């Protein structure tokens, strides 16, 4: 092919929709390992394995004429593929992996990890996103780079595209009277939905849903959230970790912010600001430890204990 260099450029410019770990040998010569072999790439119409680039470059593999016509018509640059199209292709190929589903906005009755953060501003929310990213929970999908963001209010779910991280931080800092939802990606097929709800001018609750995660991903995500929380402890008024979703996630607003006695089954852990509520009630069956200015109460090993 006279335009082989352009075809190779096209094969390299597609959108990867599935990543495989490890490597495979060149099936023709057996003398070379191909990293990432088995990963899949698409241009929105065609899909090919990432190692196809190697076989065209080294062995001048022939490609279908219909595909070559597409390549040449685009001047050797694969078009950008939207998140919706990526999800559609994934559903067609794999039958609907978890990351092919969008934020639904529905109430989740499963596990959750809620933080109560003080003084939510553009700067603090921008820092929050950066800390979460460093901890391994990324707002952008690892393959597509897209951000999945929506708002839920009286009018239902309002999904909207967000391309800039600062725009996202601004939306999280000022959600108004609605709840915002964002996917945080732990891997290309593993995410937690984080929801932000403003309680008052000084406090926002950030809820990470755990109900759809399987082991060991759930504990890995919880560990990542704890790493992030370590960096935000000074701005945290309290938190609740309930892996099994024993209690409604909204049941803790008054406990954390007002020092009220809990009226829901006890979660795995709950932390309150010891400088504001030195003698919280209702945690008699839980062990007590210090975490900076917070006091953390953890459920007994037997799993018993109700207020």
GROMACS .gro file of C-alpha atoms in nm:
model
  307
    1UNK     CA    1   0.000   0.000   0.000
    2UNK     CA    2   0.146   0.332  -0.105
    3UNK     CA    3  -0.021   0.510   0.184
    4UNK     CA    4   0.075   0.263   0.455
    5UNK     CA    5   0.215   0.536   0.681
    6UNK     CA    6  -0.120   0.715   0.675
    7UNK     CA    7  -0.305   0.392   0.751
    8UNK     CA    8  -0.074   0.328   1.046
    9UNK     CA    9  -0.145   0.679   1.171
   10UNK     CA   10  -0.519   0.607   1.150
   11UNK     CA   11  -0.484   0.280   1.342
   12UNK     CA   12  -0.300   0.468   1.616
   13UNK     CA   13  -0.553   0.750   1.638
   14UNK     CA   14  -0.862   0.543   1.723
   15UNK     CA   15  -1.038   0.545   2.059
   16UNK     CA   16  -0.948   0.253   2.285
   17UNK     CA   17  -1.262   0.096   2.435
   18UNK     CA   18  -1.113  -0.208   2.606
   19UNK     CA   19  -0.771  -0.242   2.767
   20UNK     CA   20  -0.599  -0.579   2.808
   21UNK     CA   21  -0.310  -0.632   3.046
   22UNK     CA   22   0.001  -0.827   2.952
   23UNK     CA   23   0.136  -0.913   2.608
   24UNK     CA   24   0.117  -1.173   2.331
   25UNK     CA   25   0.379  -1.300   2.088
   26UNK     CA   26   0.372  -1.211   1.721
   27UNK     CA   27   0.160  -1.497   1.582
   28UNK     CA   28   0.356  -1.502   1.253
   29UNK     CA   29   0.717  -1.506   1.371
   30UNK     CA   30   0.689  -1.564   1.745
   31UNK     CA   31   1.000  -1.353   1.800
   32UNK     CA   32   0.840  -1.038   1.941
   33UNK     CA   33   0.610  -0.957   2.231
   34UNK     CA   34   0.321  -0.718   2.165
   35UNK     CA   35   0.224  -0.521   2.478
   36UNK     CA   36  -0.149  -0.469   2.526
   37UNK     CA   37  -0.247  -0.725   2.261
   38UNK     CA   38  -0.618  -0.792   2.284
   39UNK     CA   39  -0.708  -0.432   2.356
   40UNK     CA   40  -0.976  -0.295   2.123
   41UNK     CA   41  -0.986   0.033   1.932
   42UNK     CA   42  -1.269   0.197   1.737
   43UNK     CA   43  -1.342   0.489   1.509
   44UNK     CA   44  -1.712   0.471   1.588
   45UNK     CA   45  -1.786   0.249   1.286
   46UNK     CA   46  -1.502  -0.001   1.268
   47UNK     CA   47  -1.328  -0.181   1.556
   48UNK     CA   48  -0.985  -0.345   1.552
   49UNK     CA   49  -0.732  -0.497   1.795
   50UNK     CA   50  -0.452  -0.265   1.900
   51UNK     CA   51  -0.191  -0.512   1.771
   52UNK     CA   52  -0.319  -0.466   1.415
   53UNK     CA   53  -0.083  -0.168   1.390
   54UNK     CA   54   0.211  -0.406   1.441
   55UNK     CA   55   0.096  -0.653   1.174
   56UNK     CA   56   0.044  -0.381   0.916
   57UNK     CA   57   0.377  -0.216   0.994
   58UNK     CA   58   0.593  -0.529   1.009
   59UNK     CA   59   0.409  -0.777   0.788
   60UNK     CA   60   0.212  -0.539   0.563
   61UNK     CA   61  -0.113  -0.716   0.649
   62UNK     CA   62  -0.393  -0.654   0.400
   63UNK     CA   63  -0.703  -0.475   0.524
   64UNK     CA   64  -1.064  -0.477   0.391
   65UNK     CA   65  -1.123  -0.233   0.108
   66UNK     CA   66  -1.430  -0.087   0.280
   67UNK     CA   67  -1.219  -0.006   0.584
   68UNK     CA   68  -0.943   0.147   0.371
   69UNK     CA   69  -1.201   0.363   0.196
   70UNK     CA   70  -1.309   0.497   0.534
   71UNK     CA   71  -0.948   0.562   0.636
   72UNK     CA   72  -0.869   0.754   0.318
   73UNK     CA   73  -1.190   0.956   0.329
   74UNK     CA   74  -1.092   1.096   0.668
   75UNK     CA   75  -0.740   1.188   0.560
   76UNK     CA   76  -0.588   0.924   0.791
   77UNK     CA   77  -0.717   1.057   1.123
   78UNK     CA   78  -0.983   0.863   1.310
   79UNK     CA   79  -1.275   1.082   1.421
   80UNK     CA   80  -1.342   1.148   1.787
   81UNK     CA   81  -1.593   0.902   1.933
   82UNK     CA   82  -1.854   1.031   2.176
   83UNK     CA   83  -1.909   0.868   2.512
   84UNK     CA   84  -2.262   0.765   2.407
   85UNK     CA   85  -2.124   0.585   2.101
   86UNK     CA   86  -1.849   0.418   2.308
   87UNK     CA   87  -2.111   0.290   2.553
   88UNK     CA   88  -2.327   0.167   2.266
   89UNK     CA   89  -2.035  -0.026   2.114
   90UNK     CA   90  -1.942  -0.174   2.450
   91UNK     CA   91  -2.297  -0.293   2.504
   92UNK     CA   92  -2.301  -0.450   2.156
   93UNK     CA   93  -1.968  -0.627   2.207
   94UNK     CA   94  -1.969  -0.714   2.577
   95UNK     CA   95  -2.337  -0.718   2.661
   96UNK     CA   96  -2.345  -0.422   2.900
   97UNK     CA   97  -2.052  -0.388   3.138
   98UNK     CA   98  -2.106  -0.161   3.440
   99UNK     CA   99  -1.922   0.133   3.286
  100UNK     CA  100  -2.161   0.132   2.990
  101UNK     CA  101  -2.440   0.265   3.210
  102UNK     CA  102  -2.484   0.636   3.268
  103UNK     CA  103  -2.570   0.817   3.587
  104UNK     CA  104  -2.934   0.735   3.646
  105UNK     CA  105  -3.010   0.977   3.922
  106UNK     CA  106  -3.208   0.713   4.112
  107UNK     CA  107  -3.190   0.680   4.488
  108UNK     CA  108  -2.945   0.409   4.586
  109UNK     CA  109  -3.033   0.204   4.892
  110UNK     CA  110  -2.697   0.025   4.898
  111UNK     CA  111  -2.374   0.112   5.073
  112UNK     CA  112  -2.238   0.463   5.089
  113UNK     CA  113  -1.954   0.677   5.225
  114UNK     CA  114  -2.070   1.031   5.307
  115UNK     CA  115  -1.845   1.324   5.391
  116UNK     CA  116  -1.975   1.648   5.539
  117UNK     CA  117  -1.742   1.919   5.413
  118UNK     CA  118  -1.732   2.275   5.542
  119UNK     CA  119  -1.706   2.590   5.332
  120UNK     CA  120  -1.755   2.437   4.984
  121UNK     CA  121  -1.609   2.684   4.735
  122UNK     CA  122  -1.473   2.669   4.382
  123UNK     CA  123  -1.122   2.641   4.525
  124UNK     CA  124  -1.205   2.369   4.779
  125UNK     CA  125  -1.405   2.165   4.526
  126UNK     CA  126  -1.123   2.194   4.275
  127UNK     CA  127  -0.884   2.069   4.544
  128UNK     CA  128  -1.127   1.787   4.627
  129UNK     CA  129  -1.129   1.666   4.266
  130UNK     CA  130  -0.749   1.678   4.249
  131UNK     CA  131  -0.712   1.483   4.574
  132UNK     CA  132  -0.961   1.221   4.458
  133UNK     CA  133  -0.775   1.193   4.127
  134UNK     CA  134  -0.446   1.139   4.309
  135UNK     CA  135  -0.614   0.876   4.529
  136UNK     CA  136  -0.717   0.686   4.216
  137UNK     CA  137  -1.075   0.807   4.163
  138UNK     CA  138  -1.086   1.009   3.842
  139UNK     CA  139  -1.362   1.230   3.704
  140UNK     CA  140  -1.258   1.152   3.345
  141UNK     CA  141  -1.316   0.807   3.201
  142UNK     CA  142  -0.977   0.636   3.159
  143UNK     CA  143  -1.048   0.547   2.795
  144UNK     CA  144  -1.271   0.821   2.656
  145UNK     CA  145  -1.165   1.115   2.875
  146UNK     CA  146  -1.531   1.213   2.912
  147UNK     CA  147  -1.696   1.344   3.228
  148UNK     CA  148  -2.035   1.199   3.328
  149UNK     CA  149  -2.227   1.466   3.522
  150UNK     CA  150  -2.594   1.525   3.596
  151UNK     CA  151  -2.826   1.723   3.823
  152UNK     CA  152  -3.137   1.589   3.991
  153UNK     CA  153  -3.414   1.826   4.097
  154UNK     CA  154  -3.789   1.865   4.082
  155UNK     CA  155  -3.775   1.846   3.705
  156UNK     CA  156  -3.599   1.510   3.705
  157UNK     CA  157  -3.248   1.431   3.584
  158UNK     CA  158  -3.065   1.695   3.382
  159UNK     CA  159  -2.757   1.535   3.224
  160UNK     CA  160  -2.515   1.786   3.077
  161UNK     CA  161  -2.173   1.765   2.912
  162UNK     CA  162  -1.882   1.903   3.112
  163UNK     CA  163  -1.541   1.928   2.948
  164UNK     CA  164  -1.340   2.148   3.183
  165UNK     CA  165  -1.239   2.049   3.536
  166UNK     CA  166  -1.283   2.402   3.668
  167UNK     CA  167  -1.637   2.413   3.530
  168UNK     CA  168  -1.703   2.086   3.711
  169UNK     CA  169  -1.562   2.222   4.039
  170UNK     CA  170  -1.784   2.529   4.003
  171UNK     CA  171  -2.093   2.312   3.953
  172UNK     CA  172  -2.007   2.102   4.259
  173UNK     CA  173  -1.942   2.411   4.473
  174UNK     CA  174  -2.274   2.570   4.384
  175UNK     CA  175  -2.532   2.297   4.316
  176UNK     CA  176  -2.819   2.523   4.420
  177UNK     CA  177  -3.126   2.340   4.545
  178UNK     CA  178  -3.054   2.026   4.341
  179UNK     CA  179  -2.832   1.722   4.389
  180UNK     CA  180  -2.542   1.682   4.150
  181UNK     CA  181  -2.407   1.343   4.044
  182UNK     CA  182  -2.067   1.253   3.900
  183UNK     CA  183  -1.895   0.930   3.803
  184UNK     CA  184  -1.555   0.875   3.964
  185UNK     CA  185  -1.362   0.604   3.780
  186UNK     CA  186  -1.145   0.356   3.967
  187UNK     CA  187  -1.084   0.160   3.645
  188UNK     CA  188  -1.230   0.161   3.294
  189UNK     CA  189  -1.511  -0.067   3.413
  190UNK     CA  190  -1.535   0.032   3.782
  191UNK     CA  191  -1.679   0.354   3.915
  192UNK     CA  192  -1.852   0.504   4.215
  193UNK     CA  193  -2.123   0.764   4.174
  194UNK     CA  194  -2.059   1.068   4.391
  195UNK     CA  195  -2.350   1.296   4.476
  196UNK     CA  196  -2.320   1.646   4.621
  197UNK     CA  197  -2.601   1.806   4.818
  198UNK     CA  198  -2.580   2.152   4.977
  199UNK     CA  199  -2.718   2.151   5.331
  200UNK     CA  200  -2.664   2.519   5.410
  201UNK     CA  201  -2.424   2.801   5.326
  202UNK     CA  202  -2.145   2.636   5.526
  203UNK     CA  203  -2.185   2.263   5.462
  204UNK     CA  204  -2.217   2.022   5.172
  205UNK     CA  205  -2.257   1.647   5.196
  206UNK     CA  206  -2.057   1.443   4.944
  207UNK     CA  207  -2.201   1.091   4.907
  208UNK     CA  208  -2.003   0.813   4.742
  209UNK     CA  209  -2.224   0.519   4.648
  210UNK     CA  210  -2.080   0.173   4.714
  211UNK     CA  211  -2.380  -0.051   4.651
  212UNK     CA  212  -2.294  -0.151   4.294
  213UNK     CA  213  -1.931  -0.238   4.368
  214UNK     CA  214  -1.813  -0.596   4.408
  215UNK     CA  215  -1.528  -0.727   4.620
  216UNK     CA  216  -1.242  -0.650   4.613
  217UNK     CA  217  -1.320  -0.330   4.423
  218UNK     CA  218  -1.540  -0.197   4.703
  219UNK     CA  219  -1.264  -0.214   4.962
  220UNK     CA  220  -1.015  -0.066   4.716
  221UNK     CA  221  -1.250   0.226   4.652
  222UNK     CA  222  -1.309   0.271   5.026
  223UNK     CA  223  -0.931   0.274   5.078
  224UNK     CA  224  -0.895   0.539   4.807
  225UNK     CA  225  -1.165   0.750   4.973
  226UNK     CA  226  -0.991   0.722   5.309
  227UNK     CA  227  -0.665   0.837   5.148
  228UNK     CA  228  -0.848   1.137   5.007
  229UNK     CA  229  -1.020   1.207   5.338
  230UNK     CA  230  -0.682   1.216   5.512
  231UNK     CA  231  -0.600   1.519   5.295
  232UNK     CA  232  -0.934   1.690   5.365
  233UNK     CA  233  -0.972   1.611   5.734
  234UNK     CA  234  -0.944   1.976   5.844
  235UNK     CA  235  -1.245   2.066   5.626
  236UNK     CA  236  -1.455   1.765   5.729
  237UNK     CA  237  -1.733   1.811   5.985
  238UNK     CA  238  -1.797   1.437   5.997
  239UNK     CA  239  -1.847   1.128   5.787
  240UNK     CA  240  -2.050   0.807   5.768
  241UNK     CA  241  -1.934   0.474   5.622
  242UNK     CA  242  -2.208   0.216   5.568
  243UNK     CA  243  -2.085  -0.063   5.341
  244UNK     CA  244  -2.410  -0.261   5.346
  245UNK     CA  245  -2.654   0.030   5.336
  246UNK     CA  246  -2.812  -0.054   5.671
  247UNK     CA  247  -2.937   0.301   5.718
  248UNK     CA  248  -3.068   0.572   5.484
  249UNK     CA  249  -2.791   0.803   5.378
  250UNK     CA  250  -2.994   1.116   5.468
  251UNK     CA  251  -3.048   0.992   5.824
  252UNK     CA  252  -2.714   1.137   5.936
  253UNK     CA  253  -2.750   1.504   5.837
  254UNK     CA  254  -2.884   1.611   6.179
  255UNK     CA  255  -2.641   1.384   6.366
  256UNK     CA  256  -2.333   1.531   6.197
  257UNK     CA  257  -2.446   1.893   6.177
  258UNK     CA  258  -2.660   1.931   6.489
  259UNK     CA  259  -2.534   1.665   6.729
  260UNK     CA  260  -2.867   1.482   6.731
  261UNK     CA  261  -2.901   1.127   6.855
  262UNK     CA  262  -2.913   0.877   6.565
  263UNK     CA  263  -3.252   0.731   6.479
  264UNK     CA  264  -3.134   0.479   6.218
  265UNK     CA  265  -2.942   0.150   6.246
  266UNK     CA  266  -2.579   0.214   6.315
  267UNK     CA  267  -2.342   0.211   6.015
  268UNK     CA  268  -1.989   0.069   6.006
  269UNK     CA  269  -1.842   0.400   6.122
  270UNK     CA  270  -1.961   0.751   6.193
  271UNK     CA  271  -1.747   1.051   6.284
  272UNK     CA  272  -1.857   1.374   6.449
  273UNK     CA  273  -1.674   1.697   6.525
  274UNK     CA  274  -1.558   1.654   6.883
  275UNK     CA  275  -1.499   2.030   6.921
  276UNK     CA  276  -1.866   2.100   6.851
  277UNK     CA  277  -2.032   1.794   7.008
  278UNK     CA  278  -1.807   1.667   7.289
  279UNK     CA  279  -2.063   1.421   7.425
  280UNK     CA  280  -2.267   1.278   7.137
  281UNK     CA  281  -2.537   1.035   7.241
  282UNK     CA  282  -2.663   0.715   7.082
  283UNK     CA  283  -2.330   0.542   7.021
  284UNK     CA  284  -2.306   0.340   7.341
  285UNK     CA  285  -2.248   0.009   7.159
  286UNK     CA  286  -1.970   0.146   6.938
  287UNK     CA  287  -1.597   0.177   6.996
  288UNK     CA  288  -1.458   0.528   7.006
  289UNK     CA  289  -1.132   0.659   6.857
  290UNK     CA  290  -0.988   1.002   6.773
  291UNK     CA  291  -0.921   1.122   6.419
  292UNK     CA  292  -0.783   1.474   6.446
  293UNK     CA  293  -1.070   1.699   6.557
  294UNK     CA  294  -1.317   1.419   6.480
  295UNK     CA  295  -1.435   1.139   6.704
  296UNK     CA  296  -1.497   0.816   6.516
  297UNK     CA  297  -1.748   0.559   6.640
  298UNK     CA  298  -1.727   0.209   6.490
  299UNK     CA  299  -1.973  -0.077   6.511
  300UNK     CA  300  -1.893  -0.369   6.739
  301UNK     CA  301  -1.750  -0.683   6.573
  302UNK     CA  302  -2.078  -0.869   6.634
  303UNK     CA  303  -2.257  -0.630   6.402
  304UNK     CA  304  -2.516  -0.556   6.672
  305UNK     CA  305  -2.617  -0.222   6.809
  306UNK     CA  306  -2.910   0.002   6.735
  307UNK     CA  307  -2.983   0.343   6.888
   0.00000   0.00000   0.00000
